DNA sequence: AGTTCGTTACTC
DNA sequence: CCGTGAGTAACGAACT
């Protein structure tokens, strides 16, 4: 707040601070009270926005909630300048939630605006200025202050409806997630390139010249070709490999590992091993390391709300599919530690709480829900319990899983009734919602047309069968949506609550700096990874214990916030260590 | 030469 | 009587 403040009225009582452009380099900050009425307005130059938003008072709970079009676009530059924002309202993400919720019968009154129904696209690299060069380009969110004010007013209207309490919590959690996603990209996942290289050398052999095949992969490949009696065949071409297998007397229909395993041929075991090495080299080999790890950090782009169920997606480096064998390459800086935690069996626990199923909650008491299911006599082994539970939530109808589901239905009738009802709604073409009101997408026009034709007089049996299958597919989707989506809500709250707790922890003077984490995080514990039901915090050694406590407290707090005093546990598997690998 | 599709494999 | 959900990404093949 320097000479750049053009006009100024009081913003002290502001509940919200709406941010939007009024010119290429001028940002308007409009203060609103709790009912959305304007109480002040000023303009600042873009290059001081970080200091204004992340300046004095931002760490207090009375600080206004920042309202902006797209967190991913506004926040990166602020973080790069070493500033953070306490809480926000992301208009783009909240638009998506409200637009979907408007589809449900008796849902919120909200007419989606096309301009806001877009994905975020932020250039991964490049000058900060590039962020705003594409203002109002097709496919990006409006950045102007008037657009933001108008959209926020519409959202406040919808959210003020009686019964929208869940949605109000959901949009707050979603917005917190947007901040966290941007912060994790800025801080980066501490990645030890030397450890990664060591793993690759152990498995693949020394690094080959660019484009070359690693020696151990090449040797395996030669052996497979010899055993197949086809010294020139390409193992990397699916059709060619399939033909070679047929010639060698292996009657498979695919080259997938699961089908190969069912046949006996000397070439099969080394072939499966070859495919494993080829996969590692191609997906997470030296080329990946060169492209994605810089200065000891892996910085994927997270896409909060990128999956319809509310789970996050990611882009760049395949952040959500890092093979477990590379976990040991995730390594804290000198003088720092990693606190890694994951929730055991999150989804079935969430289902028990949603359904108010006391029997299932009893089975979930303790660390292993599957053991609890066995104790209650639904099935006889832990493996059966697991397969049956997954089948119940995913909609298995066949195989061992499908066979076991009915036994679960007898012991946990309330939980099963909830997922069965969700499936039935989906098959009928309806929409379903999560605990806080995230709403599934409606069926496509093609799906509706298929169903209505199949129910007309001139449908032939083949068409009816196709339509039935499509209906079942959709039923499985909605069945899973309510559980996966509510689990995502729980996890989002866990994460947001944890972030708030971490902000209360400060390192003692003299703590080594995690300088590669950037100016906003070099001296404080910070989130560096999150994947559905697990979290990793990078922390100065001296704060590891308080951080571990915060992780546990946040999980308990999330359970209470969603499900009140319903007696459901969310036990954590928590490790404090230098690396994220086992042990 | 560039784009799309199918297959495969990794994560939860 | 089939058919357990959600993703990202690499590769080759087939298309334009």
XYZ file of C-alpha atoms (C1' of nucleotides) in Angstrom:
611
model
C 0.000 0.000 0.000
C 2.191 2.751 -1.228
C 1.772 5.643 -3.579
C -0.028 3.361 -5.987
C -3.279 3.494 -4.060
C -5.325 5.776 -6.255
C -8.459 6.117 -4.205
C -9.188 4.857 -0.763
C -12.129 4.460 1.527
C -12.338 2.334 4.626
C -11.916 -1.380 4.059
C -11.613 -2.308 7.720
C -15.050 -3.870 8.094
C -14.862 -5.665 4.775
C -15.980 -9.263 4.706
C -14.899 -9.772 1.099
C -12.322 -8.135 -1.091
C -13.089 -8.626 -4.769
C -10.103 -8.450 -7.099
C -10.275 -7.707 -10.812
C -8.571 -5.767 -13.558
C -9.632 -2.300 -14.616
C -6.788 -1.870 -17.042
C -3.787 -3.726 -18.218
C -1.761 -2.867 -15.149
C -4.385 -1.593 -12.766
C -6.217 -3.811 -10.306
C -9.417 -2.791 -8.563
C -10.032 -3.943 -5.001
C -13.669 -3.699 -4.002
C -14.679 -4.253 -0.386
C -18.032 -5.848 0.324
C -19.847 -6.454 3.578
C -21.392 -9.798 4.498
C -24.428 -9.136 2.314
C -22.390 -8.248 -0.718
C -22.858 -4.468 -0.466
C -19.940 -2.354 -1.554
C -18.210 -0.551 1.297
C -15.059 0.664 -0.395
C -13.048 0.651 -3.559
C -9.520 1.422 -4.551
C -7.079 0.706 -7.314
C -3.535 -0.508 -7.079
C -0.827 -1.141 -9.624
C -0.458 -4.816 -10.418
C 3.115 -4.973 -9.259
C 2.168 -4.076 -5.695
C -0.864 -6.357 -5.494
C 1.145 -9.047 -3.717
C 2.174 -6.632 -0.990
C -1.344 -5.314 -0.596
C -3.060 -8.711 -0.402
C -0.299 -10.481 1.492
C 0.584 -7.529 3.700
C -0.389 -6.474 7.177
C -3.423 -8.133 8.657
C -3.490 -11.011 6.205
C -2.668 -13.529 8.932
C -5.646 -12.575 11.042
C -9.016 -14.208 10.921
C -10.639 -10.813 10.417
C -8.852 -10.361 7.117
C -11.367 -10.231 4.270
C -11.816 -13.222 2.033
C -10.209 -12.521 -1.334
C -12.624 -13.045 -4.221
C -11.115 -13.537 -7.660
C -11.866 -15.185 -10.958
C -9.237 -17.874 -11.012
C -6.822 -18.624 -8.179
C -4.366 -20.365 -10.477
C -3.881 -17.187 -12.478
C -3.770 -14.581 -9.724
C -1.946 -16.438 -6.986
C 1.198 -17.634 -8.753
C 2.661 -14.172 -9.032
C 1.785 -13.338 -5.435
C 3.553 -16.470 -4.198
C 6.554 -15.731 -6.382
C 6.828 -12.443 -4.523
C 6.942 -14.276 -1.226
C 3.394 -13.439 -0.144
C 0.457 -15.651 0.766
C -3.285 -15.220 0.905
C -5.185 -16.464 3.931
C -8.459 -17.482 2.309
C -10.271 -16.889 -0.945
C -13.387 -17.475 -3.000
C -12.551 -18.854 -6.447
C -15.305 -17.711 -8.787
C -14.493 -20.210 -11.520
C -14.492 -23.270 -9.261
C -17.577 -22.141 -7.360
C -19.357 -21.440 -10.616
C -18.784 -25.040 -11.652
C -20.201 -26.353 -8.361
C -23.268 -24.111 -8.503
C -23.882 -24.776 -12.188
C -23.975 -28.505 -11.495
C -26.109 -28.062 -8.390
C -28.648 -26.102 -10.409
C -29.445 -29.301 -12.318
C -30.842 -31.149 -9.365
C -34.542 -31.098 -8.595
C -35.208 -28.441 -5.997
C -31.601 -27.379 -6.250
C -30.119 -23.919 -6.036
C -31.419 -21.306 -8.458
C -28.391 -20.517 -10.558
C -28.251 -19.951 -14.294
C -24.724 -20.802 -15.414
C -22.957 -18.179 -17.499
C -20.929 -19.564 -20.375
C -18.051 -17.171 -19.750
C -17.443 -18.780 -16.384
C -17.907 -22.392 -17.425
C -14.328 -22.890 -18.498
C -11.220 -24.712 -17.424
C -8.338 -22.797 -15.970
C -5.398 -22.462 -18.233
C -2.270 -20.916 -16.896
C 1.020 -20.967 -18.734
C 3.318 -23.244 -16.740
C 6.441 -21.221 -17.379
C 7.219 -17.823 -18.714
C 7.195 -14.273 -17.509
C 4.569 -13.413 -14.891
C 3.239 -10.828 -17.318
C 2.171 -13.611 -19.641
C -0.524 -14.426 -17.110
C -2.514 -11.386 -18.016
C -1.636 -11.081 -21.664
C -4.465 -13.403 -22.524
C -7.161 -11.509 -20.664
C -10.584 -12.518 -21.835
C -9.120 -14.788 -24.455
C -11.649 -17.416 -25.523
C -11.703 -20.227 -23.001
C -10.356 -18.250 -20.074
C -12.197 -16.754 -17.153
C -13.098 -13.050 -17.288
C -10.558 -11.010 -15.324
C -12.311 -7.637 -15.199
C -13.600 -6.272 -11.912
C -17.160 -5.745 -13.188
C -17.387 -9.334 -14.369
C -16.113 -10.525 -11.008
C -18.547 -8.383 -9.020
C -21.514 -9.474 -11.110
C -20.661 -13.139 -10.901
C -19.961 -12.979 -7.183
C -23.336 -11.342 -6.588
C -25.051 -14.179 -8.451
C -23.119 -16.760 -6.467
C -23.896 -15.088 -3.131
C -27.584 -15.087 -4.079
C -27.534 -18.797 -4.819
C -25.527 -19.600 -1.713
C -27.819 -17.612 0.550
C -30.723 -19.953 -0.142
C -31.958 -21.866 2.899
C -30.529 -25.333 2.730
C -27.385 -24.258 0.925
C -25.266 -24.677 4.060
C -23.434 -27.664 2.633
C -22.683 -25.795 -0.573
C -21.352 -22.824 1.407
C -18.917 -25.121 3.172
C -18.095 -26.871 -0.078
C -17.188 -23.703 -1.971
C -15.043 -22.557 0.946
C -13.221 -25.883 0.981
C -12.870 -25.900 -2.808
C -11.372 -22.409 -2.724
C -8.955 -23.388 0.025
C -7.951 -26.278 -2.198
C -7.238 -23.860 -5.033
C -4.862 -21.911 -2.781
C -3.183 -25.112 -1.666
C -2.755 -26.394 -5.215
C -1.035 -23.171 -6.249
C 1.096 -23.227 -3.104
C 2.219 -26.831 -3.642
C 3.247 -26.038 -7.204
C 5.189 -23.016 -5.978
C 6.950 -24.924 -3.198
C 7.525 -28.086 -5.225
C 7.976 -31.642 -4.055
C 11.535 -32.077 -2.731
C 13.060 -34.543 -5.176
C 16.499 -36.101 -4.910
C 17.721 -36.535 -8.483
C 20.735 -38.555 -7.312
C 18.518 -41.037 -5.462
C 16.251 -41.260 -8.523
C 19.250 -41.913 -10.769
C 20.423 -44.587 -8.328
C 17.086 -46.394 -8.517
C 17.154 -46.244 -12.308
C 20.698 -47.628 -12.416
C 19.787 -50.481 -10.111
C 16.774 -51.479 -12.173
C 17.783 -50.503 -15.714
C 21.564 -50.276 -15.722
C 23.681 -47.226 -16.516
C 22.094 -44.306 -18.288
C 22.178 -44.966 -22.058
C 22.967 -42.261 -24.602
C 19.947 -40.147 -25.503
C 17.332 -42.299 -27.205
C 19.157 -45.522 -26.352
C 17.672 -48.554 -24.643
C 18.978 -49.184 -21.103
C 21.266 -52.234 -20.985
C 19.181 -54.397 -18.650
C 16.025 -53.711 -20.654
C 17.889 -54.539 -23.872
C 19.222 -57.801 -22.427
C 15.772 -58.867 -21.282
C 14.339 -57.977 -24.668
C 16.932 -60.113 -26.449
C 16.097 -63.046 -24.224
C 12.368 -62.703 -24.825
C 12.858 -62.573 -28.609
C 15.026 -65.672 -28.435
C 12.483 -67.569 -26.352
C 9.739 -66.533 -28.756
C 11.926 -67.777 -31.641
C 11.645 -64.400 -33.341
C 14.970 -62.560 -33.092
C 13.810 -59.379 -34.835
C 10.322 -58.802 -33.471
C 9.540 -55.456 -31.848
C 8.277 -55.999 -28.314
C 7.064 -52.403 -28.135
C 4.505 -52.775 -30.903
C 1.361 -54.355 -29.540
C 0.151 -55.911 -32.842
C 3.594 -57.307 -33.663
C 4.093 -58.704 -30.182
C 0.637 -60.268 -30.293
C 1.412 -62.024 -33.597
C 4.752 -63.241 -32.256
C 3.033 -64.677 -29.180
C 0.512 -66.495 -31.384
C 3.337 -67.924 -33.520
C 5.007 -69.141 -30.325
C 1.798 -70.909 -29.299
C 0.516 -68.483 -26.693
C -3.162 -67.892 -27.575
C -3.690 -64.556 -25.854
C -6.088 -61.892 -27.059
C -4.169 -59.029 -25.553
C -0.619 -58.392 -24.449
C -1.706 -57.218 -21.016
C 0.108 -58.526 -17.992
C -3.004 -60.051 -16.432
C -3.793 -62.212 -19.415
C -0.171 -63.177 -20.045
C 0.101 -64.452 -16.483
C -2.543 -67.064 -17.144
C -0.395 -68.855 -19.706
C 2.708 -70.985 -19.365
C 5.526 -70.241 -21.744
C 9.200 -69.628 -20.960
C 9.034 -66.205 -22.647
C 6.218 -64.887 -20.496
C 8.005 -64.180 -17.244
C 10.887 -62.265 -18.875
C 8.374 -60.488 -21.128
C 6.432 -59.190 -18.142
C 9.698 -58.063 -16.591
C 10.703 -56.405 -19.871
C 7.443 -54.463 -19.982
C 8.024 -53.304 -16.412
C 11.470 -51.940 -17.233
C 10.298 -50.387 -20.493
C 7.514 -48.635 -18.619
C 9.837 -47.238 -15.965
C 12.352 -46.038 -18.549
C 9.711 -44.439 -20.719
C 7.446 -42.871 -18.109
C 9.797 -41.982 -15.263
C 13.317 -42.481 -16.599
C 16.186 -40.058 -17.110
C 14.245 -38.002 -19.646
C 11.530 -37.414 -17.050
C 14.138 -36.419 -14.504
C 15.688 -33.907 -16.923
C 12.345 -32.447 -17.867
C 10.597 -32.253 -14.509
C 13.127 -31.942 -11.709
C 14.966 -28.661 -11.321
C 16.857 -27.388 -8.290
C 15.739 -30.394 -6.278
C 12.044 -29.849 -6.826
C 9.327 -31.553 -8.889
C 6.658 -28.981 -9.677
C 3.551 -30.462 -11.284
C 0.487 -28.328 -11.919
C -2.386 -29.428 -9.746
C -5.908 -29.042 -11.064
C -8.252 -28.684 -8.081
C -11.745 -29.788 -8.962
C -10.367 -31.295 -12.165
C -12.401 -34.493 -11.741
C -16.204 -34.349 -11.643
C -16.253 -36.092 -8.284
C -14.195 -33.266 -6.783
C -10.918 -35.098 -6.762
C -7.970 -33.241 -8.195
C -6.333 -33.881 -11.503
C -2.812 -32.851 -12.392
C -0.889 -32.059 -15.480
C 2.787 -32.246 -16.140
C 5.008 -35.069 -15.089
C 2.220 -37.471 -14.225
C 2.227 -36.335 -10.616
C -0.611 -38.625 -9.589
C 0.986 -41.770 -11.007
C 4.516 -41.650 -9.687
C 5.369 -45.344 -9.234
C 5.844 -46.376 -5.632
C 9.346 -47.611 -6.436
C 10.416 -43.972 -6.859
C 9.053 -42.800 -3.514
C 12.530 -42.918 -1.934
C 13.548 -40.133 -4.328
C 11.176 -37.821 -2.466
C 13.634 -36.466 0.089
C 13.580 -33.590 2.539
C 16.179 -30.829 2.399
C 19.101 -30.800 4.816
C 17.774 -29.987 8.274
C 14.202 -30.715 7.190
C 11.921 -33.751 7.425
C 8.874 -35.133 5.668
C 5.693 -35.909 7.531
C 3.775 -38.421 5.394
C 0.272 -39.512 6.347
C -2.502 -41.449 4.715
C -5.974 -42.468 5.795
C -6.749 -46.145 6.019
C -9.831 -47.090 3.974
C -11.179 -43.572 3.625
C -14.058 -44.311 1.266
C -15.854 -47.041 3.233
C -15.536 -44.956 6.406
C -17.086 -42.009 4.622
C -19.878 -44.260 3.378
C -20.596 -45.518 6.890
C -20.883 -41.948 8.164
C -23.017 -40.712 5.248
C -25.445 -43.571 5.672
C -25.433 -43.316 9.463
C -24.689 -47.034 9.437
C -23.775 -47.807 13.060
C -22.868 -51.423 12.330
C -20.388 -50.371 9.698
C -19.025 -47.605 11.922
C -18.510 -50.234 14.643
C -16.626 -52.399 12.178
C -14.520 -49.376 11.270
C -13.482 -48.768 14.876
C -9.735 -49.253 15.039
C -7.177 -49.160 12.305
C -8.457 -51.903 10.003
C -12.014 -51.730 8.760
C -11.634 -54.919 6.790
C -10.676 -56.874 9.909
C -13.752 -55.384 11.588
C -15.962 -56.655 8.774
C -14.550 -60.155 9.215
C -15.175 -59.971 12.979
C -18.804 -59.174 12.341
C -19.097 -62.353 10.315
C -20.032 -60.887 6.935
C -17.141 -62.695 5.274
C -14.413 -65.027 6.449
C -11.157 -63.399 5.368
C -9.741 -59.890 5.203
C -9.185 -60.293 1.472
C -12.838 -61.144 0.963
C -13.840 -58.110 3.022
C -11.731 -55.853 0.856
C -12.960 -57.253 -2.439
C -16.566 -57.132 -1.273
C -16.287 -53.549 -0.038
C -14.678 -52.330 -3.250
C -17.339 -54.161 -5.211
C -20.056 -52.487 -3.178
C -18.704 -49.020 -3.879
C -17.795 -49.599 -7.526
C -20.848 -51.621 -8.481
C -19.376 -55.063 -9.115
C -21.968 -57.568 -10.304
C -19.825 -60.484 -11.327
C -16.815 -62.436 -10.218
C -15.822 -62.950 -6.621
C -16.561 -59.360 -5.786
C -20.115 -59.483 -7.139
C -20.704 -62.741 -5.331
C -19.669 -61.289 -1.967
C -21.559 -57.992 -2.137
C -24.926 -59.488 -1.076
C -23.339 -60.684 2.163
C -22.307 -57.121 2.916
C -25.846 -56.027 2.170
C -27.167 -58.253 4.965
C -24.732 -56.949 7.590
C -24.650 -53.264 6.596
C -28.112 -52.617 5.133
C -28.044 -48.845 5.608
C -24.702 -48.262 3.897
C -25.633 -50.539 1.042
C -29.032 -48.913 0.642
C -27.305 -45.577 0.130
C -25.066 -46.750 -2.719
C -27.831 -48.879 -4.236
C -30.127 -45.842 -4.311
C -27.413 -43.750 -5.962
C -27.009 -46.420 -8.630
C -30.759 -46.614 -9.229
C -30.966 -42.831 -9.630
C -28.143 -42.881 -12.145
C -29.727 -45.683 -14.163
C -32.920 -43.653 -14.398
C -30.970 -40.661 -15.714
C -31.083 -38.654 -12.502
C -28.308 -36.762 -10.767
C -26.862 -37.544 -7.349
C -25.059 -35.406 -4.818
C -22.276 -35.727 -2.302
C -22.657 -35.013 1.410
C -22.176 -31.259 0.954
C -23.934 -31.047 -2.372
C -21.504 -31.503 -5.211
C -23.793 -32.706 -7.967
C -23.028 -35.265 -10.632
C -23.307 -34.201 -14.257
C -26.614 -34.990 -15.971
C -26.611 -37.705 -18.623
C -25.585 -36.698 -22.119
C -28.104 -36.142 -24.874
C -26.808 -39.283 -26.547
C -27.493 -41.284 -23.404
C -31.034 -39.925 -23.123
C -31.719 -40.584 -26.785
C -30.441 -44.128 -26.418
C -32.715 -44.789 -23.446
C -35.834 -43.244 -24.917
C -35.395 -45.092 -28.184
C -34.875 -48.381 -26.352
C -38.165 -47.850 -24.564
C -40.065 -47.072 -27.754
C -42.043 -49.625 -29.690
C -39.627 -50.044 -32.593
C -36.500 -50.835 -30.588
C -34.838 -54.111 -31.456
C -33.357 -56.393 -28.789
C -29.790 -55.437 -29.659
C -30.552 -51.776 -29.119
C -32.279 -52.556 -25.857
C -29.226 -54.461 -24.689
C -26.939 -51.552 -25.558
C -29.200 -49.125 -23.736
C -29.358 -51.379 -20.704
C -25.623 -51.552 -20.593
C -25.317 -47.771 -20.838
C -27.813 -47.430 -17.992
C -25.807 -49.816 -15.823
C -22.604 -47.956 -16.668
C -24.157 -44.736 -15.498
C -25.472 -46.420 -12.367
C -21.974 -47.528 -11.470
C -20.749 -43.994 -12.017
C -23.347 -42.381 -9.748
C -22.930 -45.147 -7.164
C -19.237 -44.349 -6.964
C -19.752 -40.590 -7.282
C -21.486 -40.144 -3.924
C -18.767 -42.015 -2.042
C -15.699 -40.836 -3.955
C -17.014 -37.264 -3.986
C -17.734 -37.181 -0.267
C -14.333 -38.726 0.447
C -12.853 -35.913 -1.636
C -14.740 -33.409 0.530
C -13.389 -34.979 3.701
C -9.860 -34.933 2.299
C -10.193 -31.320 1.154
C -11.280 -30.265 4.634
C -8.430 -32.256 6.159
C -6.011 -30.437 3.911
C -7.492 -26.966 4.426
C -7.613 -27.429 8.183
C -4.029 -28.672 8.166
C -2.903 -25.664 6.148
C -4.419 -23.343 8.730
C -2.707 -25.213 11.573
C 0.646 -25.157 9.798
C 0.430 -21.394 9.478
C 0.528 -21.126 13.266
C 3.888 -22.897 13.429
C 7.053 -20.851 13.031
C 10.589 -22.158 12.911
C 13.185 -21.099 15.456
C 15.857 -18.673 14.281
C 18.798 -20.477 12.754
C 16.704 -23.173 11.072
C 18.218 -24.123 7.703
C 16.386 -22.581 4.811
C 14.566 -24.673 2.208
C 15.478 -22.093 -0.377
C 14.310 -24.135 -3.365
C 10.760 -23.977 -1.968
C 10.648 -20.303 -2.859
C 10.375 -17.150 -0.776
C 6.939 -17.902 0.636
C 7.893 -21.307 2.070
C 11.645 -21.397 2.671
C 11.298 -20.954 6.423
C 7.959 -22.510 7.317
C 6.469 -26.013 7.236
C 4.493 -26.425 4.043
C 2.370 -28.934 2.150
C 4.229 -30.459 -0.776
C 2.006 -33.270 -1.965
C -1.555 -34.479 -1.764
C -3.104 -37.483 -3.470
C -6.728 -38.352 -2.663
C -6.123 -39.729 0.823
C -2.509 -38.983 1.629
C -0.509 -35.888 2.380
C 3.164 -34.930 2.655
C 4.432 -31.935 4.661
C 7.978 -30.622 4.362
C 9.045 -29.234 7.713
C 12.079 -28.033 9.630
C 13.270 -30.894 11.843
C 12.440 -29.116 15.080
C 8.795 -28.740 14.043
C 8.218 -32.325 12.898
C 6.376 -33.327 16.059
C 4.007 -30.335 16.124
C 3.398 -30.875 12.400
C 2.551 -34.536 12.979
C 0.155 -33.439 15.714
C -1.423 -30.920 13.356
C -1.931 -33.620 10.715
C -3.761 -35.789 13.244
C -5.808 -32.962 14.691
C -6.822 -31.819 11.216
C -8.100 -35.311 10.377
C -10.195 -35.446 13.550
C -11.440 -31.947 12.876
C -12.461 -32.838 9.309
C -14.480 -35.788 10.586
C -16.361 -33.580 13.016
C -16.955 -30.820 10.490
C -18.564 -33.190 8.008
C -20.274 -35.723 10.220
C -20.718 -34.011 13.593
C -20.675 -36.444 16.470
C -21.402 -39.548 14.415
C -18.915 -42.070 15.826
C -16.642 -42.737 12.887
C -12.846 -42.981 13.038
C -10.402 -41.771 10.396
C -7.178 -43.429 11.565
C -3.952 -42.247 9.980
C -0.842 -44.118 9.041
C 1.745 -41.436 9.814
C 5.531 -41.479 9.294
C 8.160 -38.859 9.998
C 11.323 -39.435 8.004
C 13.828 -38.023 5.606
C 12.326 -39.739 2.576
C 8.839 -40.721 1.532
C 9.853 -44.292 0.761
C 8.982 -47.257 2.935
C 10.726 -47.387 6.304
C 3.818 -34.180 -40.867
C 0.337 -33.682 -37.589
C -3.905 -35.666 -35.204
C -6.707 -39.216 -33.154
C -7.492 -43.849 -31.461
C -6.471 -48.092 -28.967
C -3.601 -50.407 -25.732
C -1.010 -50.607 -21.785
C 0.442 -49.356 -17.207
C 0.902 -46.467 -13.229
C -1.739 -43.880 -9.068
C -5.735 -43.746 -5.520
C -25.368 -63.032 -19.085
C -22.258 -59.783 -19.247
C -19.341 -55.282 -17.031
C -15.475 -52.545 -10.028
C -14.907 -46.335 -9.911
C -11.814 -41.981 -11.024
C -7.629 -40.277 -13.551
C -2.594 -39.095 -16.813
C 0.632 -40.352 -20.051
C 3.473 -42.862 -23.427
C 3.633 -45.408 -27.527
C 2.549 -47.303 -32.032
C -0.853 -47.614 -35.574
C -4.019 -45.642 -38.450
C -5.907 -41.809 -40.053
C -5.963 -37.130 -42.401
